[in-house]
CSV table of C-alpha atoms in Angstrom, one decimal:
chain,number,residue,atom,x,y,z
A,1,UNK,CA,5.0,8.2,-21.6
A,2,UNK,CA,9.8,7.4,-22.8
A,3,UNK,CA,11.0,5.3,-19.6
A,4,UNK,CA,7.8,3.2,-18.8
A,5,UNK,CA,8.9,-0.3,-20.8
A,6,UNK,CA,7.6,-1.7,-23.9
A,7,UNK,CA,6.8,-5.6,-22.3
A,8,UNK,CA,5.5,-5.5,-18.9
A,9,UNK,CA,3.7,-7.4,-16.5
A,10,UNK,CA,1.8,-7.5,-13.8
A,11,UNK,CA,2.6,-7.0,-10.4
A,12,UNK,CA,0.4,-8.3,-7.5
A,13,UNK,CA,0.1,-7.5,-4.3
A,14,UNK,CA,-2.9,-9.1,-1.7
A,15,UNK,CA,-4.4,-6.9,0.6
A,16,UNK,CA,-5.4,-8.0,3.8
A,17,UNK,CA,-8.4,-7.5,5.7
A,18,UNK,CA,-10.5,-9.6,8.0
A,19,UNK,CA,-12.7,-11.8,6.2
A,20,UNK,CA,-12.4,-10.3,2.5
A,21,UNK,CA,-12.8,-7.1,0.8
A,22,UNK,CA,-16.7,-7.7,0.8
A,23,UNK,CA,-18.8,-5.7,3.2
A,24,UNK,CA,-20.8,-9.0,4.0
A,25,UNK,CA,-18.0,-11.4,3.4
A,26,UNK,CA,-18.0,-12.1,7.7
A,27,UNK,CA,-21.9,-13.2,7.5
A,28,UNK,CA,-21.0,-15.4,4.4
A,29,UNK,CA,-20.9,-19.3,5.7
A,30,UNK,CA,-17.7,-19.8,4.3
A,31,UNK,CA,-15.6,-16.2,5.8
A,32,UNK,CA,-13.1,-17.3,9.2
A,33,UNK,CA,-14.7,-13.8,11.0
A,34,UNK,CA,-13.4,-15.1,14.4
A,35,UNK,CA,-9.9,-15.2,13.0
A,36,UNK,CA,-8.8,-12.1,13.1
A,37,UNK,CA,-6.3,-12.6,15.7
A,38,UNK,CA,-5.0,-16.0,14.4
A,39,UNK,CA,-1.5,-15.7,13.1
A,40,UNK,CA,-2.5,-18.8,11.1
A,41,UNK,CA,-5.0,-17.5,9.6
A,42,UNK,CA,-2.8,-15.0,7.8
A,43,UNK,CA,0.0,-17.2,7.1
A,44,UNK,CA,-1.9,-19.2,5.1
A,45,UNK,CA,-3.1,-16.3,3.2
A,46,UNK,CA,0.6,-15.2,2.8
A,47,UNK,CA,1.4,-19.0,1.5
A,48,UNK,CA,-1.5,-18.9,-0.9
A,49,UNK,CA,0.4,-15.8,-2.0
A,50,UNK,CA,3.3,-16.8,-2.3
A,51,UNK,CA,2.2,-20.1,-4.7
A,52,UNK,CA,0.6,-17.2,-7.0
A,53,UNK,CA,3.9,-15.5,-7.1
A,54,UNK,CA,2.5,-12.4,-5.3
A,55,UNK,CA,5.1,-9.6,-4.8
A,56,UNK,CA,3.7,-9.0,-1.5
A,57,UNK,CA,0.9,-9.1,1.2
A,58,UNK,CA,0.1,-5.2,3.2
A,59,UNK,CA,-1.9,-4.9,5.6
A,60,UNK,CA,-3.4,-1.3,6.8
A,61,UNK,CA,-4.0,0.2,10.7
A,62,UNK,CA,-5.5,2.9,12.8
A,63,UNK,CA,-4.9,4.0,16.0
A,64,UNK,CA,-8.6,4.8,16.9
A,65,UNK,CA,-12.2,3.0,16.4
A,66,UNK,CA,-13.3,-0.7,17.5
A,67,UNK,CA,-11.8,-2.9,14.8
A,68,UNK,CA,-10.0,-5.9,15.8
A,69,UNK,CA,-6.8,-4.9,13.6
A,70,UNK,CA,-3.6,-7.0,15.1
A,71,UNK,CA,-0.1,-4.1,15.1
A,72,UNK,CA,1.3,-4.7,11.6
A,73,UNK,CA,5.0,-4.8,12.9
A,74,UNK,CA,4.0,-8.2,15.2
A,75,UNK,CA,1.9,-9.2,12.1
A,76,UNK,CA,4.6,-8.7,9.6
A,77,UNK,CA,7.7,-9.6,11.7
A,78,UNK,CA,5.2,-13.6,12.4
A,79,UNK,CA,4.5,-14.0,8.8
A,80,UNK,CA,8.3,-13.7,7.7
A,81,UNK,CA,9.3,-15.8,9.9
A,82,UNK,CA,7.0,-18.4,7.9
A,83,UNK,CA,7.1,-16.7,4.6
A,84,UNK,CA,10.6,-17.3,2.0
A,85,UNK,CA,9.4,-14.4,-0.7
A,86,UNK,CA,6.2,-12.4,-0.8
A,87,UNK,CA,7.0,-8.7,0.0
A,88,UNK,CA,5.7,-7.4,3.7
A,89,UNK,CA,4.1,-4.2,3.7
A,90,UNK,CA,2.7,-2.3,6.8
A,91,UNK,CA,1.1,1.2,7.4
A,92,UNK,CA,2.4,3.2,9.1
A,93,UNK,CA,1.5,7.2,10.4
A,94,UNK,CA,3.9,9.6,9.9
A,95,UNK,CA,1.3,11.9,12.2
A,96,UNK,CA,1.1,10.0,15.3
A,97,UNK,CA,4.8,8.2,15.0
A,98,UNK,CA,8.3,9.6,15.4
A,99,UNK,CA,10.9,9.0,12.7
A,100,UNK,CA,13.7,6.7,14.7
A,101,UNK,CA,11.1,4.6,16.2
A,102,UNK,CA,9.9,3.6,12.1
A,103,UNK,CA,13.2,3.6,10.9
A,104,UNK,CA,14.1,1.2,13.6
A,105,UNK,CA,11.2,-1.6,12.7
A,106,UNK,CA,11.1,-0.9,9.4
A,107,UNK,CA,15.6,-1.9,9.5
A,108,UNK,CA,14.4,-4.4,12.4
A,109,UNK,CA,11.7,-6.0,10.0
A,110,UNK,CA,13.1,-5.6,6.8
A,111,UNK,CA,16.3,-7.9,8.6
A,112,UNK,CA,14.5,-10.5,10.0
A,113,UNK,CA,12.9,-10.9,6.5
A,114,UNK,CA,15.4,-10.8,4.8
A,115,UNK,CA,15.6,-7.6,2.6
A,116,UNK,CA,11.6,-8.1,2.2
A,117,UNK,CA,9.4,-5.2,4.0
A,118,UNK,CA,8.3,-2.0,2.6
A,119,UNK,CA,6.3,0.9,4.3
A,120,UNK,CA,3.2,2.4,3.2
A,121,UNK,CA,3.5,5.9,4.0
A,122,UNK,CA,-0.1,7.1,5.2
A,123,UNK,CA,-0.8,10.6,7.2
A,124,UNK,CA,-3.7,9.4,8.9
A,125,UNK,CA,-7.1,10.3,8.2
A,126,UNK,CA,-9.2,10.6,11.9
A,127,UNK,CA,-9.7,13.0,14.0
A,128,UNK,CA,-10.3,10.2,17.1
A,129,UNK,CA,-6.6,9.6,16.3
A,130,UNK,CA,-5.6,12.3,18.0
A,131,UNK,CA,-7.1,11.5,21.7
A,132,UNK,CA,-5.3,9.0,21.9
A,133,UNK,CA,-2.3,10.7,21.1
A,134,UNK,CA,-1.7,13.3,23.8
A,135,UNK,CA,-2.8,15.3,20.4
A,136,UNK,CA,-5.2,18.2,20.7
A,137,UNK,CA,-6.1,18.3,16.9
A,138,UNK,CA,-6.1,16.5,13.9
A,139,UNK,CA,-3.7,18.8,11.7
A,140,UNK,CA,-5.8,19.5,8.2
A,141,UNK,CA,-4.9,17.5,5.0
A,142,UNK,CA,-1.9,19.9,3.4
A,143,UNK,CA,-0.2,20.0,7.3
A,144,UNK,CA,0.1,16.7,7.4
A,145,UNK,CA,1.4,16.2,4.0
A,146,UNK,CA,4.1,18.9,4.8
A,147,UNK,CA,4.8,16.5,8.0
A,148,UNK,CA,4.6,13.4,6.0
A,149,UNK,CA,7.7,15.0,3.5
A,150,UNK,CA,9.7,16.1,6.1
A,151,UNK,CA,9.0,12.3,7.8
A,152,UNK,CA,10.2,10.5,5.7
A,153,UNK,CA,13.5,12.5,4.5
A,154,UNK,CA,14.3,12.0,7.9
A,155,UNK,CA,13.7,8.0,8.7
A,156,UNK,CA,15.9,8.1,5.2
A,157,UNK,CA,18.7,10.0,6.5
A,158,UNK,CA,18.7,6.9,9.7
A,159,UNK,CA,19.1,4.4,7.5
A,160,UNK,CA,21.9,5.9,6.0
A,161,UNK,CA,23.8,7.1,8.8
A,162,UNK,CA,25.7,3.8,9.0
A,163,UNK,CA,27.5,3.1,6.0
A,164,UNK,CA,27.3,-0.1,4.2
A,165,UNK,CA,30.5,-2.1,5.3
A,166,UNK,CA,30.7,-0.7,9.4
A,167,UNK,CA,29.9,-4.2,10.6
A,168,UNK,CA,33.6,-5.9,10.6
A,169,UNK,CA,33.4,-8.6,13.6
A,170,UNK,CA,37.5,-8.4,13.3
A,171,UNK,CA,38.1,-10.5,16.7
A,172,UNK,CA,42.5,-9.5,16.2
A,173,UNK,CA,41.3,-5.4,16.9
A,174,UNK,CA,38.4,-7.0,18.7
A,175,UNK,CA,36.4,-4.7,17.2
A,176,UNK,CA,32.7,-5.3,16.1
A,177,UNK,CA,31.9,-1.8,14.8
A,178,UNK,CA,33.6,0.5,12.4
A,179,UNK,CA,32.1,3.8,15.0
A,180,UNK,CA,33.5,5.9,11.7
A,181,UNK,CA,31.2,4.5,9.9
A,182,UNK,CA,28.2,4.9,11.9
A,183,UNK,CA,27.0,8.8,11.7
A,184,UNK,CA,24.7,11.1,13.2
A,185,UNK,CA,22.6,13.2,11.2
A,186,UNK,CA,21.5,16.1,13.1
A,187,UNK,CA,18.0,16.7,11.6
A,188,UNK,CA,16.4,20.1,12.3
A,189,UNK,CA,13.3,20.2,11.2
A,190,UNK,CA,9.5,22.7,10.9
A,191,UNK,CA,8.6,19.5,13.0
A,192,UNK,CA,11.3,17.0,13.7
A,193,UNK,CA,14.5,17.2,15.4
A,194,UNK,CA,16.5,14.3,15.5
A,195,UNK,CA,20.7,13.7,16.1
A,196,UNK,CA,20.7,9.9,15.2
A,197,UNK,CA,22.2,7.6,14.5
A,198,UNK,CA,19.8,4.7,14.1
A,199,UNK,CA,20.8,1.5,16.5
A,200,UNK,CA,20.4,-1.3,13.7
A,201,UNK,CA,22.5,-1.7,11.1
A,202,UNK,CA,21.2,0.1,7.4
A,203,UNK,CA,18.0,-2.4,6.0
A,204,UNK,CA,19.0,-5.2,3.5
A,205,UNK,CA,17.3,-3.3,0.5
A,206,UNK,CA,18.9,-0.3,1.7
A,207,UNK,CA,15.4,1.1,2.3
A,208,UNK,CA,12.7,-0.4,2.7
A,209,UNK,CA,10.4,-0.3,-0.7
A,210,UNK,CA,8.7,3.0,-0.4
A,211,UNK,CA,4.9,2.8,-1.3
A,212,UNK,CA,2.1,5.6,-0.6
A,213,UNK,CA,-1.4,5.1,-0.8
A,214,UNK,CA,-3.7,8.0,-1.8
A,215,UNK,CA,-4.8,10.1,-4.7
A,216,UNK,CA,-5.4,13.5,-3.1
A,217,UNK,CA,-3.1,16.6,-4.4
A,218,UNK,CA,-0.5,16.2,-1.8
A,219,UNK,CA,-0.8,12.3,-2.0
A,220,UNK,CA,0.4,12.6,-5.9
A,221,UNK,CA,3.0,15.1,-5.2
A,222,UNK,CA,4.1,12.6,-2.0
A,223,UNK,CA,4.3,9.8,-3.8
A,224,UNK,CA,6.2,11.6,-7.0
A,225,UNK,CA,8.8,12.6,-4.4
A,226,UNK,CA,9.5,10.3,-2.3
A,227,UNK,CA,7.5,6.7,-3.4
A,228,UNK,CA,7.7,3.3,-5.8
A,229,UNK,CA,4.7,1.9,-5.1
A,230,UNK,CA,1.8,3.6,-5.3
A,231,UNK,CA,-1.2,2.3,-4.1
A,232,UNK,CA,-4.9,4.0,-5.7
A,233,UNK,CA,-8.4,3.5,-5.8
A,234,UNK,CA,-10.0,3.9,-9.5
A,235,UNK,CA,-13.1,3.1,-11.0
A,236,UNK,CA,-12.4,3.0,-14.6
A,237,UNK,CA,-9.7,2.8,-17.0
A,238,UNK,CA,-10.0,6.5,-17.8
A,239,UNK,CA,-9.8,7.6,-15.0
A,240,UNK,CA,-7.1,5.3,-14.1
A,241,UNK,CA,-5.4,6.8,-16.7
A,242,UNK,CA,-5.6,10.4,-16.1
A,243,UNK,CA,-4.0,9.6,-12.6
A,244,UNK,CA,-1.2,7.3,-14.7
A,245,UNK,CA,0.1,9.8,-16.4
A,246,UNK,CA,-0.5,12.9,-14.1
A,247,UNK,CA,1.6,10.9,-11.3
A,248,UNK,CA,4.4,9.7,-13.4
A,249,UNK,CA,4.7,12.8,-15.0
A,250,UNK,CA,5.8,14.4,-11.8
A,251,UNK,CA,8.7,12.7,-11.4
A,252,UNK,CA,10.8,14.1,-13.6
A,253,UNK,CA,11.0,17.2,-11.4
A,254,UNK,CA,12.4,15.2,-8.7
A,255,UNK,CA,15.3,13.5,-11.1
A,256,UNK,CA,12.8,10.1,-11.7
A,257,UNK,CA,11.9,7.8,-14.3
A,258,UNK,CA,8.8,6.7,-14.6
A,259,UNK,CA,9.8,3.0,-14.2
A,260,UNK,CA,10.8,4.4,-10.9
A,261,UNK,CA,7.0,4.7,-9.5
A,262,UNK,CA,4.7,1.0,-9.9
A,263,UNK,CA,1.4,1.9,-9.9
A,264,UNK,CA,-0.9,-0.4,-8.5
A,265,UNK,CA,-4.8,0.1,-8.2
A,266,UNK,CA,-7.2,-1.5,-5.9
A,267,UNK,CA,-9.2,-4.5,-8.1
A,268,UNK,CA,-11.9,-6.5,-6.7
A,269,UNK,CA,-12.6,-9.8,-8.3
A,270,UNK,CA,-15.6,-12.6,-7.7
A,271,UNK,CA,-14.3,-14.9,-10.6
A,272,UNK,CA,-16.1,-17.8,-11.8
A,273,UNK,CA,-15.5,-20.3,-14.7
A,274,UNK,CA,-17.5,-18.9,-16.8
A,275,UNK,CA,-19.7,-15.2,-16.4
A,276,UNK,CA,-23.2,-16.7,-15.3
A,277,UNK,CA,-21.3,-18.5,-12.0
A,278,UNK,CA,-19.5,-15.0,-11.6
A,279,UNK,CA,-22.6,-13.2,-11.6
A,280,UNK,CA,-24.2,-15.9,-9.0
A,281,UNK,CA,-21.3,-15.7,-6.4
A,282,UNK,CA,-21.8,-11.6,-6.4
A,283,UNK,CA,-25.3,-11.8,-5.9
A,284,UNK,CA,-25.1,-14.2,-3.0
A,285,UNK,CA,-22.6,-11.9,-1.3
A,286,UNK,CA,-25.4,-8.8,-2.2
A,287,UNK,CA,-28.0,-10.9,-1.0
A,288,UNK,CA,-26.0,-10.9,2.8
A,289,UNK,CA,-25.8,-7.0,2.4
A,290,UNK,CA,-27.2,-4.7,5.1
A,291,UNK,CA,-28.8,-2.4,2.4
A,292,UNK,CA,-29.7,0.6,5.2
A,293,UNK,CA,-26.3,0.4,6.8
A,294,UNK,CA,-24.8,1.0,3.2
A,295,UNK,CA,-27.1,3.9,2.1
A,296,UNK,CA,-26.4,5.6,5.6
A,297,UNK,CA,-22.0,4.8,4.9
A,298,UNK,CA,-22.4,6.5,1.2
A,299,UNK,CA,-24.8,8.9,2.3
A,300,UNK,CA,-21.8,10.8,3.6
A,301,UNK,CA,-20.9,11.7,0.6
A,302,UNK,CA,-23.8,13.7,-0.4
A,303,UNK,CA,-26.1,16.4,1.4
A,304,UNK,CA,-29.0,13.8,0.7
A,305,UNK,CA,-30.0,11.0,3.1
A,306,UNK,CA,-29.8,8.1,0.4
A,307,UNK,CA,-32.3,6.0,2.5
A,308,UNK,CA,-35.0,8.0,1.1
A,309,UNK,CA,-34.0,7.5,-2.2
A,310,UNK,CA,-35.7,4.4,-4.4
A,311,UNK,CA,-32.9,1.3,-4.9
A,312,UNK,CA,-33.4,1.8,-8.9
A,313,UNK,CA,-33.2,6.3,-8.9
A,314,UNK,CA,-29.8,7.3,-10.6
A,315,UNK,CA,-27.2,8.5,-7.5
A,316,UNK,CA,-28.1,11.7,-6.9
A,317,UNK,CA,-24.3,13.4,-8.4
A,318,UNK,CA,-25.9,16.9,-8.1
A,319,UNK,CA,-26.5,16.5,-4.6
A,320,UNK,CA,-22.3,16.0,-3.6
A,321,UNK,CA,-20.8,17.6,-1.8
A,322,UNK,CA,-18.0,19.6,-2.7
A,323,UNK,CA,-15.0,17.9,-3.9
A,324,UNK,CA,-12.7,18.8,-0.8
A,325,UNK,CA,-15.0,19.2,1.7
A,326,UNK,CA,-14.5,16.2,3.8
A,327,UNK,CA,-11.0,16.3,5.8
A,328,UNK,CA,-11.7,13.0,7.6
A,329,UNK,CA,-11.4,9.2,6.3
A,330,UNK,CA,-9.9,8.9,2.8
A,331,UNK,CA,-10.0,12.3,1.8
A,332,UNK,CA,-9.6,11.3,-2.2
A,333,UNK,CA,-12.2,8.7,-2.1
A,334,UNK,CA,-15.2,10.5,-2.0
A,335,UNK,CA,-13.9,12.0,-5.6
A,336,UNK,CA,-13.2,8.6,-6.9
A,337,UNK,CA,-16.6,7.1,-5.6
A,338,UNK,CA,-18.8,9.7,-6.9
A,339,UNK,CA,-17.1,10.0,-10.1
A,340,UNK,CA,-17.3,6.4,-10.8
A,341,UNK,CA,-21.2,6.7,-10.6
A,342,UNK,CA,-21.5,10.1,-12.4
A,343,UNK,CA,-19.5,8.2,-15.6
A,344,UNK,CA,-21.5,5.4,-15.1
A,345,UNK,CA,-25.2,6.6,-14.4
A,346,UNK,CA,-25.4,3.8,-12.3
A,347,UNK,CA,-28.7,3.5,-9.7
A,348,UNK,CA,-28.3,3.8,-6.0
A,349,UNK,CA,-28.8,-0.8,-6.3
A,350,UNK,CA,-25.2,-0.4,-8.5
A,351,UNK,CA,-23.7,2.2,-7.0
A,352,UNK,CA,-24.1,-0.3,-3.7
A,353,UNK,CA,-23.1,-3.3,-5.3
A,354,UNK,CA,-19.7,-1.4,-6.3
A,355,UNK,CA,-18.7,-0.1,-2.9
A,356,UNK,CA,-19.4,-3.0,-1.7
A,357,UNK,CA,-17.7,-5.0,-3.4
A,358,UNK,CA,-14.5,-2.6,-3.7
A,359,UNK,CA,-14.9,0.3,-0.9
A,360,UNK,CA,-14.1,2.6,-3.3
A,361,UNK,CA,-11.1,0.1,-5.7
A,362,UNK,CA,-12.6,-1.1,-9.0
A,363,UNK,CA,-14.3,-4.3,-8.5
A,364,UNK,CA,-14.5,-7.0,-11.6
A,365,UNK,CA,-16.7,-10.0,-12.1
A,366,UNK,CA,-16.4,-12.2,-15.1
A,367,UNK,CA,-14.6,-15.9,-15.8
A,368,UNK,CA,-11.5,-16.2,-15.7
A,369,UNK,CA,-10.6,-15.0,-19.1
A,370,UNK,CA,-12.5,-12.1,-18.8
A,371,UNK,CA,-10.9,-11.1,-15.8
A,372,UNK,CA,-7.2,-11.9,-17.6
A,373,UNK,CA,-8.3,-9.8,-19.9
A,374,UNK,CA,-9.6,-6.8,-17.6
A,375,UNK,CA,-6.1,-7.0,-16.5
A,376,UNK,CA,-4.2,-7.5,-19.7
A,377,UNK,CA,-6.4,-4.2,-20.7
A,378,UNK,CA,-5.4,-2.1,-17.6
A,379,UNK,CA,-1.4,-2.9,-17.8
A,380,UNK,CA,-1.1,-2.6,-21.7
A,381,UNK,CA,-3.3,1.0,-22.0
A,382,UNK,CA,-0.9,2.2,-19.3
A,383,UNK,CA,-3.6,2.4,-17.0
A,384,UNK,CA,-1.7,0.2,-13.8
A,385,UNK,CA,1.8,-1.3,-13.7
A,386,UNK,CA,-0.1,-3.9,-11.6
A,387,UNK,CA,-2.5,-4.3,-8.7
A,388,UNK,CA,-3.6,-4.3,-5.3
A,389,UNK,CA,-5.9,-7.5,-5.1
A,390,UNK,CA,-9.2,-7.3,-2.5
A,391,UNK,CA,-10.5,-10.8,-2.7
A,392,UNK,CA,-14.1,-10.7,-1.5
A,393,UNK,CA,-13.2,-13.5,0.6
A,394,UNK,CA,-10.8,-15.8,2.3
A,395,UNK,CA,-9.3,-18.0,1.5
A,396,UNK,CA,-11.6,-19.3,-1.7
A,397,UNK,CA,-11.7,-15.6,-3.4
A,398,UNK,CA,-7.5,-15.7,-3.0
A,399,UNK,CA,-7.8,-18.6,-3.9
A,400,UNK,CA,-9.2,-18.7,-7.5
A,401,UNK,CA,-7.3,-15.7,-8.5
A,402,UNK,CA,-4.0,-17.5,-7.7
A,403,UNK,CA,-4.9,-20.9,-9.5
A,404,UNK,CA,-7.2,-19.7,-12.4
A,405,UNK,CA,-6.4,-16.4,-13.3
A,406,UNK,CA,-2.5,-16.2,-12.6
A,407,UNK,CA,-2.1,-19.2,-15.0
A,408,UNK,CA,-3.5,-17.3,-18.2
A,409,UNK,CA,-1.8,-14.4,-17.3
A,410,UNK,CA,1.6,-16.6,-17.2
A,411,UNK,CA,-0.7,-18.5,-20.8
A,412,UNK,CA,0.4,-14.5,-22.1
A,413,UNK,CA,3.8,-13.9,-21.3
A,414,UNK,CA,2.0,-10.9,-18.2
A,415,UNK,CA,3.3,-12.5,-15.2
A,416,UNK,CA,6.0,-14.2,-13.8
A,417,UNK,CA,6.4,-18.0,-13.9
A,418,UNK,CA,9.4,-17.8,-11.1
A,419,UNK,CA,10.2,-15.0,-8.7
A,420,UNK,CA,13.2,-12.9,-10.3
A,421,UNK,CA,15.2,-12.3,-7.0
A,422,UNK,CA,14.7,-12.7,-2.9
A,423,UNK,CA,14.1,-9.4,-1.8
A,424,UNK,CA,10.7,-7.2,-2.7
A,425,UNK,CA,13.0,-4.9,-4.5
A,426,UNK,CA,14.3,-7.3,-7.0
A,427,UNK,CA,10.8,-8.9,-7.9
A,428,UNK,CA,9.6,-5.3,-8.4
A,429,UNK,CA,12.3,-4.4,-10.7
A,430,UNK,CA,13.3,-1.3,-8.6
A,431,UNK,CA,17.1,-0.1,-7.8
A,432,UNK,CA,18.7,-0.4,-5.0
A,433,UNK,CA,19.1,3.2,-3.4
A,434,UNK,CA,23.0,4.3,-2.7
A,435,UNK,CA,23.7,5.6,0.3
A,436,UNK,CA,23.1,9.2,-0.2
A,437,UNK,CA,25.8,10.4,2.8
A,438,UNK,CA,28.4,8.3,1.4
A,439,UNK,CA,30.6,10.5,-0.5
A,440,UNK,CA,30.3,13.1,2.1
A,441,UNK,CA,31.5,11.3,5.5
A,442,UNK,CA,34.1,10.0,2.4
A,443,UNK,CA,35.1,13.4,2.8
A,444,UNK,CA,34.9,14.1,6.3
A,445,UNK,CA,37.0,11.5,7.1
A,446,UNK,CA,39.8,13.1,4.9
A,447,UNK,CA,39.2,16.1,6.6
A,448,UNK,CA,39.4,15.4,10.4
A,449,UNK,CA,41.1,11.7,9.9
A,450,UNK,CA,38.6,10.3,12.3
A,451,UNK,CA,40.2,7.3,14.3
A,452,UNK,CA,38.2,4.0,13.8
A,453,UNK,CA,37.4,1.6,16.2
A,454,UNK,CA,34.5,0.9,18.6
């Protein structure tokens, strides 16, 4: 595929999630399940990731349920003060927020972190969310993506409402802001009407890095149009290659090149010095699973109750609900999970174990060398530009990856040995976006001769 580098290096993000990503992590004696609300806990994860030269860390979010998840901007602002290099990705829904709030918060986070902020753009996936925001119903998928598309455009315009040199702090003229360089956007859309301008200068990165998580048709198109990183769930190399080729091929119609979007599937690695050691770790965690609870959850993808089957029966993929009929949750996840069971002819026992480790993302259990081989293959054969790492448990799962797998990848020339720059964009190899309104405003100034000074 033209536009792709021939000597790709991997990029890594670490996905924050409670005690770890394995469903039974919180039950393991080495876990810290009571630290979900402790900033020091997340700071330790961030520092391990930074030691491993990870590009970023990422926190998911939702607006309903009984989780114990810290609000992303609050958490990441705290982590910004405790780290220097690692990027900070916050998940924010376009369905249950206003563009002005989101643009302002991300601009603030980018300033606080000196250019390390990123926005994981989601459209929301729960009817329960609607009830918490005075909305009569949760919009259906296509409408959510329409709203999301407009929402992203508004936030970009708000970030661009300040020219780069609007802040002057001219003591002689007693002017701090050149008012002629701060502009209303007067956006009138189908779902939002926003006057502007933003009340904070343009972010250090121009825009925070735009991330999109999802693999549905709407998600792919939104990613091709706006995203610079996409987090996706692909359980086989073949499926990952199909997704990679499809999404990268959509960029051209938006005037973009393949290197302007990094595709990072989720990967849940269980790593040992030997494969046998890694298998023992996997077996230990799987022994802590509540099998019936796992089967009830996985049954949501089927028209039958999986608890009625023997664990050594093949997954009844012929009984899967038709794709597209599940309208709550991550709608693309069903297809990924069921297709993997079909491709690998999994037993229900294997299906439970695979789902427990990566909850829909690919999981890999093996030695340090085998894990490095797996990553190298996906990178070199265009299944990924990097990975969203889902450690099975914190802290040890991430520490093993950082202290053993990363050096092996560095020895192979597949991963950096130092950070390339100071901002997340620089480390990801992404260009800083130009202010789209620069030429327009220059023309307006000539026409109107707007006086400067504030």
